């Protein structure tokens, strides 16, 4: 994703924190709430749709790292060395994770404190001919 080149490390961290908080909220409510109300059901559907829209490697990474029952005990190292087959490098993992996090934040319209839409408009202007 070209957009990754235009974001600073601090911006990527802000985006990742916002998305991880939403994924953690999803995981906790999905596994702990016995009788979900309409708000929880809508929230679950929104998260699930966002994840379904991701490309396969990004979806696999998000599901393995953040949505599994043991995700609190997994590390990134564990995922890129043991879950991916064949294993991928830490650099490749980081690129896939950051791209997935940006897409999820856009799909969910999260307030991350980063003006992603502005970056998209300034770096990829729509051309009408």
N, CA, C and O atoms as a GROMACS GRO file, in nm:
protein
  516
    1UNK      N    1   0.086  -0.118   0.000
    1UNK     CA    2   0.000   0.000   0.000
    1UNK      C    3   0.089   0.123   0.000
    1UNK      O    4   0.170   0.143   0.091
    2UNK      N    5   0.074   0.205  -0.103
    2UNK     CA    6   0.155   0.325  -0.118
    2UNK      C    7   0.138   0.424  -0.004
    2UNK      O    8   0.232   0.496   0.030
    3UNK      N    9   0.023   0.427   0.055
    3UNK     CA   10  -0.006   0.523   0.162
    3UNK      C   11   0.087   0.506   0.281
    3UNK      O   12   0.114   0.602   0.352
    4UNK      N   13   0.137   0.384   0.302
    4UNK     CA   14   0.227   0.359   0.415
    4UNK      C   15   0.352   0.446   0.409
    4UNK      O   16   0.406   0.484   0.513
    5UNK      N   17   0.397   0.479   0.289
    5UNK     CA   18   0.517   0.562   0.272
    5UNK      C   19   0.496   0.704   0.324
    5UNK      O   20   0.592   0.772   0.361
    6UNK      N   21   0.373   0.749   0.326
    6UNK     CA   22   0.343   0.888   0.364
    6UNK      C   23   0.310   0.904   0.511
    6UNK      O   24   0.291   1.017   0.558
    7UNK      N   25   0.303   0.796   0.584
    7UNK     CA   26   0.273   0.803   0.727
    7UNK      C   27   0.401   0.790   0.809
    7UNK      O   28   0.491   0.713   0.775
    8UNK      N   29   0.408   0.866   0.916
    8UNK     CA   30   0.521   0.853   1.007
    8UNK      C   31   0.499   0.732   1.098
    8UNK      O   32   0.388   0.678   1.105
    9UNK      N   33   0.602   0.692   1.164
    9UNK     CA   34   0.590   0.578   1.257
    9UNK      C   35   0.489   0.609   1.367
    9UNK      O   36   0.411   0.522   1.405
   10UNK      N   37   0.492   0.732   1.419
   10UNK     CA   38   0.398   0.772   1.525
   10UNK      C   39   0.254   0.765   1.476
   10UNK      O   40   0.166   0.725   1.552
   11UNK      N   41   0.229   0.803   1.352
   11UNK     CA   42   0.094   0.796   1.297
   11UNK      C   43   0.048   0.651   1.283
   11UNK      O   44  -0.067   0.619   1.311
   12UNK      N   45   0.139   0.564   1.239
   12UNK     CA   46   0.106   0.422   1.228
   12UNK      C   47   0.073   0.363   1.363
   12UNK      O   48  -0.017   0.280   1.375
   13UNK      N   49   0.146   0.404   1.466
   13UNK     CA   50   0.120   0.355   1.602
   13UNK      C   51  -0.016   0.403   1.651
   13UNK      O   52  -0.089   0.326   1.712
   14UNK      N   53  -0.051   0.529   1.625
   14UNK     CA   54  -0.182   0.581   1.664
   14UNK      C   55  -0.294   0.501   1.598
   14UNK      O   56  -0.392   0.464   1.663
   15UNK      N   57  -0.278   0.475   1.470
   15UNK     CA   58  -0.379   0.398   1.397
   15UNK      C   59  -0.390   0.258   1.455
   15UNK      O   60  -0.500   0.209   1.479
   16UNK      N   61  -0.275   0.194   1.477
   16UNK     CA   62  -0.274   0.057   1.529
   16UNK      C   63  -0.340   0.050   1.667
   16UNK      O   64  -0.416  -0.042   1.694
   17UNK      N   65  -0.311   0.146   1.754
   17UNK     CA   66  -0.371   0.147   1.887
   17UNK      C   67  -0.523   0.159   1.880
   17UNK      O   68  -0.594   0.090   1.952
   18UNK      N   69  -0.572   0.246   1.794
   18UNK     CA   70  -0.716   0.265   1.781
   18UNK      C   71  -0.783   0.137   1.730
   18UNK      O   72  -0.887   0.097   1.781
   19UNK      N   73  -0.723   0.075   1.631
   19UNK     CA   74  -0.781  -0.047   1.573
   19UNK      C   75  -0.772  -0.162   1.673
   19UNK      O   76  -0.868  -0.237   1.690
   20UNK      N   77  -0.659  -0.176   1.739
   20UNK     CA   78  -0.642  -0.285   1.837
   20UNK      C   79  -0.744  -0.270   1.950
   20UNK      O   80  -0.798  -0.370   1.997
   21UNK      N   81  -0.771  -0.148   1.992
   21UNK     CA   82  -0.874  -0.126   2.096
   21UNK      C   83  -1.010  -0.174   2.049
   21UNK      O   84  -1.083  -0.238   2.125
   22UNK      N   85  -1.045  -0.145   1.924
   22UNK     CA   86  -1.174  -0.190   1.871
   22UNK      C   87  -1.178  -0.342   1.857
   22UNK      O   88  -1.279  -0.405   1.888
   23UNK      N   89  -1.068  -0.402   1.812
   23UNK     CA   90  -1.063  -0.547   1.798
   23UNK      C   91  -1.069  -0.616   1.934
   23UNK      O   92  -1.131  -0.722   1.948
   24UNK      N   93  -1.006  -0.556   2.032
   24UNK     CA   94  -1.011  -0.612   2.167
   24UNK      C   95  -1.153  -0.601   2.224
   24UNK      O   96  -1.203  -0.694   2.286
   25UNK      N   97  -1.216  -0.488   2.201
   25UNK     CA   98  -1.356  -0.470   2.244
   25UNK      C   99  -1.446  -0.573   2.177
   25UNK      O  100  -1.535  -0.630   2.240
   26UNK      N  101  -1.422  -0.596   2.049
   26UNK     CA  102  -1.500  -0.697   1.974
   26UNK      C  103  -1.479  -0.835   2.034
   26UNK      O  104  -1.575  -0.907   2.063
   27UNK      N  105  -1.353  -0.873   2.054
   27UNK     CA  106  -1.321  -1.006   2.106
   27UNK      C  107  -1.381  -1.027   2.244
   27UNK      O  108  -1.440  -1.132   2.271
   28UNK      N  109  -1.368  -0.930   2.330
   28UNK     CA  110  -1.422  -0.943   2.466
   28UNK      C  111  -1.574  -0.952   2.465
   28UNK      O  112  -1.631  -1.035   2.536
   29UNK      N  113  -1.639  -0.869   2.387
   29UNK     CA  114  -1.785  -0.874   2.385
   29UNK      C  115  -1.836  -0.999   2.314
   29UNK      O  116  -1.942  -1.052   2.348
   30UNK      N  117  -1.762  -1.046   2.217
   30UNK     CA  118  -1.804  -1.166   2.143
   30UNK      C  119  -1.798  -1.290   2.231
   30UNK      O  120  -1.886  -1.376   2.224
   31UNK      N  121  -1.695  -1.299   2.315
   31UNK     CA  122  -1.675  -1.420   2.394
   31UNK      C  123  -1.731  -1.412   2.535
   31UNK      O  124  -1.741  -1.514   2.602
   32UNK      N  125  -1.769  -1.293   2.582
   32UNK     CA  126  -1.815  -1.282   2.720
   32UNK      C  127  -1.962  -1.247   2.736
   32UNK      O  128  -2.023  -1.280   2.838
   33UNK      N  129  -2.020  -1.181   2.637
   33UNK     CA  130  -2.161  -1.140   2.648
   33UNK      C  131  -2.250  -1.257   2.604
   33UNK      O  132  -2.242  -1.304   2.491
   34UNK      N  133  -2.334  -1.302   2.697
   34UNK     CA  134  -2.420  -1.417   2.667
   34UNK      C  135  -2.539  -1.378   2.580
   34UNK      O  136  -2.571  -1.448   2.484
   35UNK      N  137  -2.604  -1.270   2.614
   35UNK     CA  138  -2.721  -1.225   2.538
   35UNK      C  139  -2.692  -1.086   2.482
   35UNK      O  140  -2.725  -0.985   2.544
   36UNK      N  141  -2.631  -1.081   2.363
   36UNK     CA  142  -2.596  -0.949   2.309
   36UNK      C  143  -2.720  -0.868   2.270
   36UNK      O  144  -2.818  -0.923   2.218
   37UNK      N  145  -2.713  -0.739   2.295
   37UNK     CA  146  -2.823  -0.652   2.254
   37UNK      C  147  -2.800  -0.608   2.109
   37UNK      O  148  -2.702  -0.648   2.045
   38UNK      N  149  -2.888  -0.528   2.058
   38UNK     CA  150  -2.880  -0.485   1.918
   38UNK      C  151  -2.753  -0.407   1.888
   38UNK      O  152  -2.698  -0.420   1.779
   39UNK      N  153  -2.707  -0.326   1.985
   39UNK     CA  154  -2.584  -0.249   1.964
   39UNK      C  155  -2.465  -0.342   1.948
   39UNK      O  156  -2.381  -0.320   1.860
   40UNK      N  157  -2.456  -0.445   2.033
   40UNK     CA  158  -2.345  -0.540   2.022
   40UNK      C  159  -2.350  -0.617   1.891
   40UNK      O  160  -2.246  -0.639   1.828
   41UNK      N  161  -2.467  -0.658   1.851
   41UNK     CA  162  -2.482  -0.732   1.726
   41UNK      C  163  -2.438  -0.645   1.608
   41UNK      O  164  -2.366  -0.691   1.520
   42UNK      N  165  -2.480  -0.520   1.608
   42UNK     CA  166  -2.442  -0.428   1.501
   42UNK      C  167  -2.290  -0.405   1.501
   42UNK      O  168  -2.227  -0.402   1.395
   43UNK      N  169  -2.233  -0.388   1.619
   43UNK     CA  170  -2.088  -0.369   1.631
   43UNK      C  171  -2.013  -0.492   1.579
   43UNK      O  172  -1.915  -0.478   1.506
   44UNK      N  173  -2.058  -0.611   1.616
   44UNK     CA  174  -1.995  -0.735   1.570
   44UNK      C  175  -2.002  -0.746   1.419
   44UNK      O  176  -1.903  -0.782   1.354
   45UNK      N  177  -2.117  -0.716   1.363
   45UNK     CA  178  -2.133  -0.724   1.218
   45UNK      C  179  -2.043  -0.623   1.146
   45UNK      O  180  -1.987  -0.653   1.041
   46UNK      N  181  -2.030  -0.504   1.203
   46UNK     CA  182  -1.946  -0.402   1.142
   46UNK      C  183  -1.799  -0.446   1.140
   46UNK      O  184  -1.731  -0.432   1.039
   47UNK      N  185  -1.751  -0.500   1.252
   47UNK     CA  186  -1.613  -0.548   1.259
   47UNK      C  187  -1.592  -0.665   1.163
   47UNK      O  188  -1.492  -0.670   1.092
   48UNK      N  189  -1.684  -0.759   1.162
   48UNK     CA  190  -1.672  -0.876   1.076
   48UNK      C  191  -1.673  -0.838   0.928
   48UNK      O  192  -1.598  -0.897   0.849
   49UNK      N  193  -1.755  -0.742   0.889
   49UNK     CA  194  -1.755  -0.695   0.750
   49UNK      C  195  -1.624  -0.629   0.713
   49UNK      O  196  -1.573  -0.649   0.603
   50UNK      N  197  -1.568  -0.550   0.805
   50UNK     CA  198  -1.440  -0.484   0.779
   50UNK      C  199  -1.330  -0.587   0.758
   50UNK      O  200  -1.246  -0.572   0.670
   51UNK      N  201  -1.331  -0.691   0.838
   51UNK     CA  202  -1.227  -0.794   0.828
   51UNK      C  203  -1.247  -0.877   0.701
   51UNK      O  204  -1.149  -0.917   0.638
   52UNK      N  205  -1.370  -0.904   0.665
   52UNK     CA  206  -1.398  -0.981   0.543
   52UNK      C  207  -1.351  -0.908   0.418
   52UNK      O  208  -1.319  -0.972   0.318
   53UNK      N  209  -1.346  -0.777   0.422
   53UNK     CA  210  -1.306  -0.697   0.306
   53UNK      C  211  -1.155  -0.696   0.284
   53UNK      O  212  -1.108  -0.654   0.178
   54UNK      N  213  -1.078  -0.741   0.383
   54UNK     CA  214  -0.932  -0.740   0.372
   54UNK      C  215  -0.884  -0.848   0.277
   54UNK      O  216  -0.948  -0.952   0.264
   55UNK      N  217  -0.770  -0.825   0.211
   55UNK     CA  218  -0.707  -0.931   0.133
   55UNK      C  219  -0.667  -1.048   0.224
   55UNK      O  220  -0.653  -1.030   0.345
   56UNK      N  221  -0.650  -1.164   0.167
   56UNK     CA  222  -0.626  -1.286   0.244
   56UNK      C  223  -0.511  -1.277   0.344
   56UNK      O  224  -0.531  -1.313   0.460
   57UNK      N  225  -0.391  -1.230   0.306
   57UNK     CA  226  -0.283  -1.225   0.407
   57UNK      C  227  -0.314  -1.132   0.524
   57UNK      O  228  -0.283  -1.162   0.639
   58UNK      N  229  -0.377  -1.020   0.493
   58UNK     CA  230  -0.411  -0.924   0.598
   58UNK      C  231  -0.519  -0.981   0.689
   58UNK      O  232  -0.512  -0.967   0.811
   59UNK      N  233  -0.619  -1.046   0.631
   59UNK     CA  234  -0.726  -1.106   0.710
   59UNK      C  235  -0.669  -1.217   0.800
   59UNK      O  236  -0.704  -1.225   0.917
   60UNK      N  237  -0.582  -1.301   0.744
   60UNK     CA  238  -0.522  -1.408   0.822
   60UNK      C  239  -0.443  -1.351   0.941
   60UNK      O  240  -0.455  -1.400   1.053
   61UNK      N  241  -0.365  -1.247   0.916
   61UNK     CA  242  -0.285  -1.186   1.022
   61UNK      C  243  -0.374  -1.131   1.132
   61UNK      O  244  -0.349  -1.156   1.250
   62UNK      N  245  -0.478  -1.057   1.097
   62UNK     CA  246  -0.567  -0.998   1.197
   62UNK      C  247  -0.638  -1.106   1.277
   62UNK      O  248  -0.647  -1.097   1.400
   63UNK      N  249  -0.688  -1.207   1.210
   63UNK     CA  250  -0.758  -1.315   1.280
   63UNK      C  251  -0.663  -1.393   1.371
   63UNK      O  252  -0.699  -1.426   1.484
   64UNK      N  253  -0.543  -1.423   1.323
   64UNK     CA  254  -0.448  -1.502   1.402
   64UNK      C  255  -0.396  -1.423   1.521
   64UNK      O  256  -0.382  -1.477   1.631
   65UNK      N  257  -0.366  -1.294   1.500
   65UNK     CA  258  -0.301  -1.216   1.605
   65UNK      C  259  -0.398  -1.151   1.702
   65UNK      O  260  -0.372  -1.147   1.822
   66UNK      N  261  -0.510  -1.100   1.652
   66UNK     CA  262  -0.596  -1.018   1.736
   66UNK      C  263  -0.732  -1.078   1.769
   66UNK      O  264  -0.798  -1.032   1.863
   67UNK      N  265  -0.777  -1.178   1.695
   67UNK     CA  266  -0.912  -1.228   1.717
   67UNK      C  267  -0.918  -1.370   1.769
   67UNK      O  268  -1.028  -1.420   1.796
   68UNK      N  269  -0.806  -1.437   1.783
   68UNK     CA  270  -0.810  -1.574   1.834
   68UNK      C  271  -0.834  -1.572   1.985
   68UNK      O  272  -0.813  -1.470   2.051
   69UNK      N  273  -0.877  -1.685   2.037
   69UNK     CA  274  -0.905  -1.694   2.181
   69UNK      C  275  -0.780  -1.670   2.265
   69UNK      O  276  -0.789  -1.625   2.379
   70UNK      N  277  -0.663  -1.702   2.209
   70UNK     CA  278  -0.537  -1.686   2.282
   70UNK      C  279  -0.461  -1.560   2.243
   70UNK      O  280  -0.342  -1.549   2.272
   71UNK      N  281  -0.525  -1.467   2.179
   71UNK     CA  282  -0.453  -1.351   2.126
   71UNK      C  283  -0.384  -1.267   2.233
   71UNK      O  284  -0.286  -1.199   2.204
   72UNK      N  285  -0.434  -1.271   2.355
   72UNK     CA  286  -0.368  -1.195   2.462
   72UNK      C  287  -0.230  -1.250   2.494
   72UNK      O  288  -0.145  -1.180   2.548
   73UNK      N  289  -0.209  -1.376   2.460
   73UNK     CA  290  -0.083  -1.443   2.494
   73UNK      C  291   0.009  -1.458   2.375
   73UNK      O  292   0.123  -1.503   2.390
   74UNK      N  293  -0.037  -1.421   2.256
   74UNK     CA  294   0.045  -1.431   2.136
   74UNK      C  295   0.126  -1.304   2.116
   74UNK      O  296   0.085  -1.195   2.155
   75UNK      N  297   0.240  -1.321   2.055
   75UNK     CA  298   0.322  -1.207   2.016
   75UNK      C  299   0.328  -1.201   1.865
   75UNK      O  300   0.294  -1.298   1.797
   76UNK      N  301   0.372  -1.088   1.814
   76UNK     CA  302   0.388  -1.077   1.669
   76UNK      C  303   0.489  -1.180   1.620
   76UNK      O  304   0.468  -1.242   1.515
   77UNK      N  305   0.596  -1.200   1.695
   77UNK     CA  306   0.698  -1.299   1.658
   77UNK      C  307   0.636  -1.437   1.641
   77UNK      O  308   0.667  -1.507   1.544
   78UNK      N  309   0.551  -1.476   1.732
   78UNK     CA  310   0.484  -1.606   1.726
   78UNK      C  311   0.402  -1.618   1.597
   78UNK      O  312   0.402  -1.722   1.532
   79UNK      N  313   0.333  -1.512   1.561
   79UNK     CA  314   0.246  -1.516   1.444
   79UNK      C  315   0.328  -1.526   1.316
   79UNK      O  316   0.300  -1.612   1.232
   80UNK      N  317   0.428  -1.439   1.298
   80UNK     CA  318   0.500  -1.444   1.170
   80UNK      C  319   0.594  -1.562   1.157
   80UNK      O  320   0.630  -1.598   1.045
   81UNK      N  321   0.635  -1.622   1.267
   81UNK     CA  322   0.721  -1.740   1.258
   81UNK      C  323   0.646  -1.872   1.262
   81UNK      O  324   0.688  -1.969   1.197
   82UNK      N  325   0.535  -1.879   1.336
   82UNK     CA  326   0.469  -2.007   1.355
   82UNK      C  327   0.332  -2.018   1.288
   82UNK      O  328   0.291  -2.128   1.252
   83UNK      N  329   0.262  -1.909   1.272
   83UNK     CA  330   0.128  -1.915   1.213
   83UNK      C  331   0.132  -1.908   1.060
   83UNK      O  332   0.059  -1.981   0.993
   84UNK      N  333   0.217  -1.821   1.006
   84UNK     CA  334   0.229  -1.813   0.861
   84UNK      C  335   0.306  -1.934   0.810
   84UNK      O  336   0.405  -1.976   0.869
   85UNK      N  337   0.257  -1.990   0.699
   85UNK     CA  338   0.325  -2.105   0.641
   85UNK      C  339   0.343  -2.079   0.492
   85UNK      O  340   0.245  -2.084   0.418
   86UNK      N  341   0.462  -2.052   0.446
   86UNK     CA  342   0.589  -2.049   0.517
   86UNK      C  343   0.601  -1.922   0.603
   86UNK      O  344   0.530  -1.824   0.580
   87UNK      N  345   0.690  -1.926   0.700
   87UNK     CA  346   0.710  -1.809   0.786
   87UNK      C  347   0.749  -1.686   0.703
   87UNK      O  348   0.811  -1.700   0.597
   88UNK      N  349   0.714  -1.569   0.751
   88UNK     CA  350   0.749  -1.445   0.683
   88UNK      C  351   0.844  -1.365   0.772
   88UNK      O  352   0.856  -1.392   0.891
   89UNK      N  353   0.909  -1.268   0.713
   89UNK     CA  354   1.003  -1.185   0.790
   89UNK      C  355   0.927  -1.084   0.875
   89UNK      O  356   0.809  -1.056   0.852
   90UNK      N  357   0.996  -1.030   0.972
   90UNK     CA  358   0.936  -0.928   1.059
   90UNK      C  359   0.898  -0.804   0.977
   90UNK      O  360   0.795  -0.742   1.004
   91UNK      N  361   0.980  -0.769   0.878
   91UNK     CA  362   0.952  -0.652   0.794
   91UNK      C  363   0.825  -0.674   0.711
   91UNK      O  364   0.741  -0.584   0.702
   92UNK      N  365   0.812  -0.790   0.653
   92UNK     CA  366   0.692  -0.821   0.574
   92UNK      C  367   0.569  -0.823   0.664
   92UNK      O  368   0.464  -0.771   0.626
   93UNK      N  369   0.581  -0.881   0.782
   93UNK     CA  370   0.471  -0.885   0.878
   93UNK      C  371   0.426  -0.743   0.913
   93UNK      O  372   0.306  -0.714   0.917
   94UNK      N  373   0.522  -0.655   0.938
   94UNK     CA  374   0.491  -0.518   0.975
   94UNK      C  375   0.418  -0.446   0.861
   94UNK      O  376   0.322  -0.372   0.886
   95UNK      N  377   0.462  -0.467   0.738
   95UNK     CA  378   0.394  -0.404   0.624
   95UNK      C  379   0.252  -0.454   0.609
   95UNK      O  380   0.160  -0.376   0.586
   96UNK      N  381   0.232  -0.586   0.622
   96UNK     CA  382   0.098  -0.643   0.610
   96UNK      C  383   0.010  -0.592   0.723
   96UNK      O  384  -0.105  -0.555   0.700
   97UNK      N  385   0.063  -0.591   0.846
   97UNK     CA  386  -0.015  -0.546   0.962
   97UNK      C  387  -0.054  -0.399   0.948
   97UNK      O  388  -0.169  -0.364   0.971
   98UNK      N  389   0.042  -0.314   0.911
   98UNK     CA  390   0.012  -0.171   0.898
   98UNK      C  391  -0.091  -0.144   0.789
   98UNK      O  392  -0.179  -0.060   0.807
   99UNK      N  393  -0.081  -0.215   0.678
   99UNK     CA  394  -0.180  -0.198   0.570
   99UNK      C  395  -0.318  -0.240   0.618
   99UNK      O  396  -0.417  -0.173   0.591
  100UNK      N  397  -0.324  -0.352   0.690
  100UNK     CA  398  -0.453  -0.400   0.742
  100UNK      C  399  -0.511  -0.302   0.842
  100UNK      O  400  -0.631  -0.275   0.840
  101UNK      N  401  -0.429  -0.248   0.928
  101UNK     CA  402  -0.476  -0.153   1.030
  101UNK      C  403  -0.532  -0.026   0.966
  101UNK      O  404  -0.635   0.026   1.011
  102UNK      N  405  -0.466   0.024   0.863
  102UNK     CA  406  -0.514   0.144   0.795
  102UNK      C  407  -0.649   0.116   0.730
  102UNK      O  408  -0.742   0.196   0.741
  103UNK      N  409  -0.659   0.002   0.662
  103UNK     CA  410  -0.785  -0.032   0.594
  103UNK      C  411  -0.899  -0.048   0.694
  103UNK      O  412  -1.010   0.000   0.671
  104UNK      N  413  -0.872  -0.117   0.805
  104UNK     CA  414  -0.976  -0.136   0.906
  104UNK      C  415  -1.019  -0.002   0.964
  104UNK      O  416  -1.138   0.022   0.983
  105UNK      N  417  -0.922   0.086   0.992
  105UNK     CA  418  -0.958   0.217   1.048
  105UNK      C  419  -1.043   0.297   0.950
  105UNK      O  420  -1.134   0.370   0.991
  106UNK      N  421  -1.015   0.284   0.821
  106UNK     CA  422  -1.097   0.352   0.721
  106UNK      C  423  -1.235   0.288   0.709
  106UNK      O  424  -1.335   0.359   0.700
  107UNK      N  425  -1.241   0.155   0.708
  107UNK     CA  426  -1.370   0.085   0.699
  107UNK      C  427  -1.459   0.120   0.817
  107UNK      O  428  -1.580   0.138   0.802
  108UNK      N  429  -1.398   0.129   0.937
  108UNK     CA  430  -1.477   0.156   1.057
  108UNK      C  431  -1.494   0.305   1.084
  108UNK      O  432  -1.568   0.344   1.174
  109UNK      N  433  -1.425   0.388   1.005
  109UNK     CA  434  -1.431   0.533   1.022
  109UNK      C  435  -1.390   0.573   1.164
  109UNK      O  436  -1.459   0.651   1.230
  110UNK      N  437  -1.279   0.517   1.210
  110UNK     CA  438  -1.231   0.544   1.346
  110UNK      C  439  -1.163   0.679   1.354
  110UNK      O  440  -1.100   0.725   1.259
  111UNK      N  441  -1.177   0.743   1.469
  111UNK     CA  442  -1.106   0.867   1.496
  111UNK      C  443  -0.971   0.830   1.556
  111UNK      O  444  -0.960   0.806   1.676
  112UNK      N  445  -0.869   0.824   1.470
  112UNK     CA  446  -0.736   0.782   1.515
  112UNK      C  447  -0.645   0.899   1.546
  112UNK      O  448  -0.537   0.881   1.602
  113UNK      N  449  -0.688   1.019   1.511
  113UNK     CA  450  -0.602   1.134   1.529
  113UNK      C  451  -0.509   1.156   1.411
  113UNK      O  452  -0.429   1.249   1.412
  114UNK      N  453  -0.521   1.071   1.309
  114UNK     CA  454  -0.440   1.083   1.188
  114UNK      C  455  -0.534   1.115   1.073
  114UNK      O  456  -0.637   1.049   1.056
  115UNK      N  457  -0.499   1.213   0.995
  115UNK     CA  458  -0.583   1.256   0.882
  115UNK      C  459  -0.552   1.172   0.758
  115UNK      O  460  -0.490   1.220   0.664
  116UNK      N  461  -0.596   1.046   0.760
  116UNK     CA  462  -0.568   0.955   0.649
  116UNK      C  463  -0.638   1.001   0.522
  116UNK      O  464  -0.580   0.997   0.414
  117UNK      N  465  -0.762   1.046   0.535
  117UNK     CA  466  -0.836   1.090   0.419
  117UNK      C  467  -0.766   1.208   0.351
  117UNK      O  468  -0.763   1.217   0.228
  118UNK      N  469  -0.708   1.298   0.431
  118UNK     CA  470  -0.635   1.411   0.376
  118UNK      C  471  -0.513   1.362   0.299
  118UNK      O  472  -0.484   1.411   0.190
  119UNK      N  473  -0.441   1.265   0.355
  119UNK     CA  474  -0.324   1.210   0.286
  119UNK      C  475  -0.364   1.145   0.154
  119UNK      O  476  -0.293   1.157   0.054
  120UNK      N  477  -0.475   1.076   0.155
  120UNK     CA  478  -0.521   1.010   0.032
  120UNK      C  479  -0.554   1.115  -0.072
  120UNK      O  480  -0.517   1.100  -0.189
  121UNK      N  481  -0.625   1.220  -0.033
  121UNK     CA  482  -0.665   1.323  -0.129
  121UNK      C  483  -0.546   1.401  -0.184
  121UNK      O  484  -0.544   1.435  -0.302
  122UNK      N  485  -0.447   1.430  -0.098
  122UNK     CA  486  -0.333   1.509  -0.145
  122UNK      C  487  -0.234   1.426  -0.225
  122UNK      O  488  -0.168   1.479  -0.315
  123UNK      N  489  -0.221   1.298  -0.195
  123UNK     CA  490  -0.122   1.215  -0.264
  123UNK      C  491  -0.181   1.136  -0.381
  123UNK      O  492  -0.108   1.091  -0.470
  124UNK      N  493  -0.312   1.119  -0.380
  124UNK     CA  494  -0.379   1.044  -0.486
  124UNK      C  495  -0.503   1.120  -0.531
  124UNK      O  496  -0.615   1.073  -0.511
  125UNK      N  497  -0.484   1.238  -0.591
  125UNK     CA  498  -0.601   1.318  -0.630
  125UNK      C  499  -0.681   1.246  -0.739
  125UNK      O  500  -0.626   1.175  -0.823
  126UNK      N  501  -0.809   1.266  -0.734
  126UNK     CA  502  -0.896   1.208  -0.835
  126UNK      C  503  -0.880   1.288  -0.964
  126UNK      O  504  -0.887   1.411  -0.964
  127UNK      N  505  -0.857   1.217  -1.071
  127UNK     CA  506  -0.839   1.284  -1.200
  127UNK      C  507  -0.962   1.259  -1.286
  127UNK      O  508  -1.001   1.145  -1.311
  128UNK      N  509  -1.022   1.368  -1.329
  128UNK     CA  510  -1.137   1.358  -1.419
  128UNK      C  511  -1.091   1.398  -1.558
  128UNK      O  512  -1.022   1.498  -1.576
  129UNK      N  513  -1.129   1.318  -1.655
  129UNK     CA  514  -1.088   1.355  -1.792
  129UNK      C  515  -1.206   1.373  -1.882
  129UNK      O  516  -1.190   1.403  -2.000
   0.00000   0.00000   0.00000
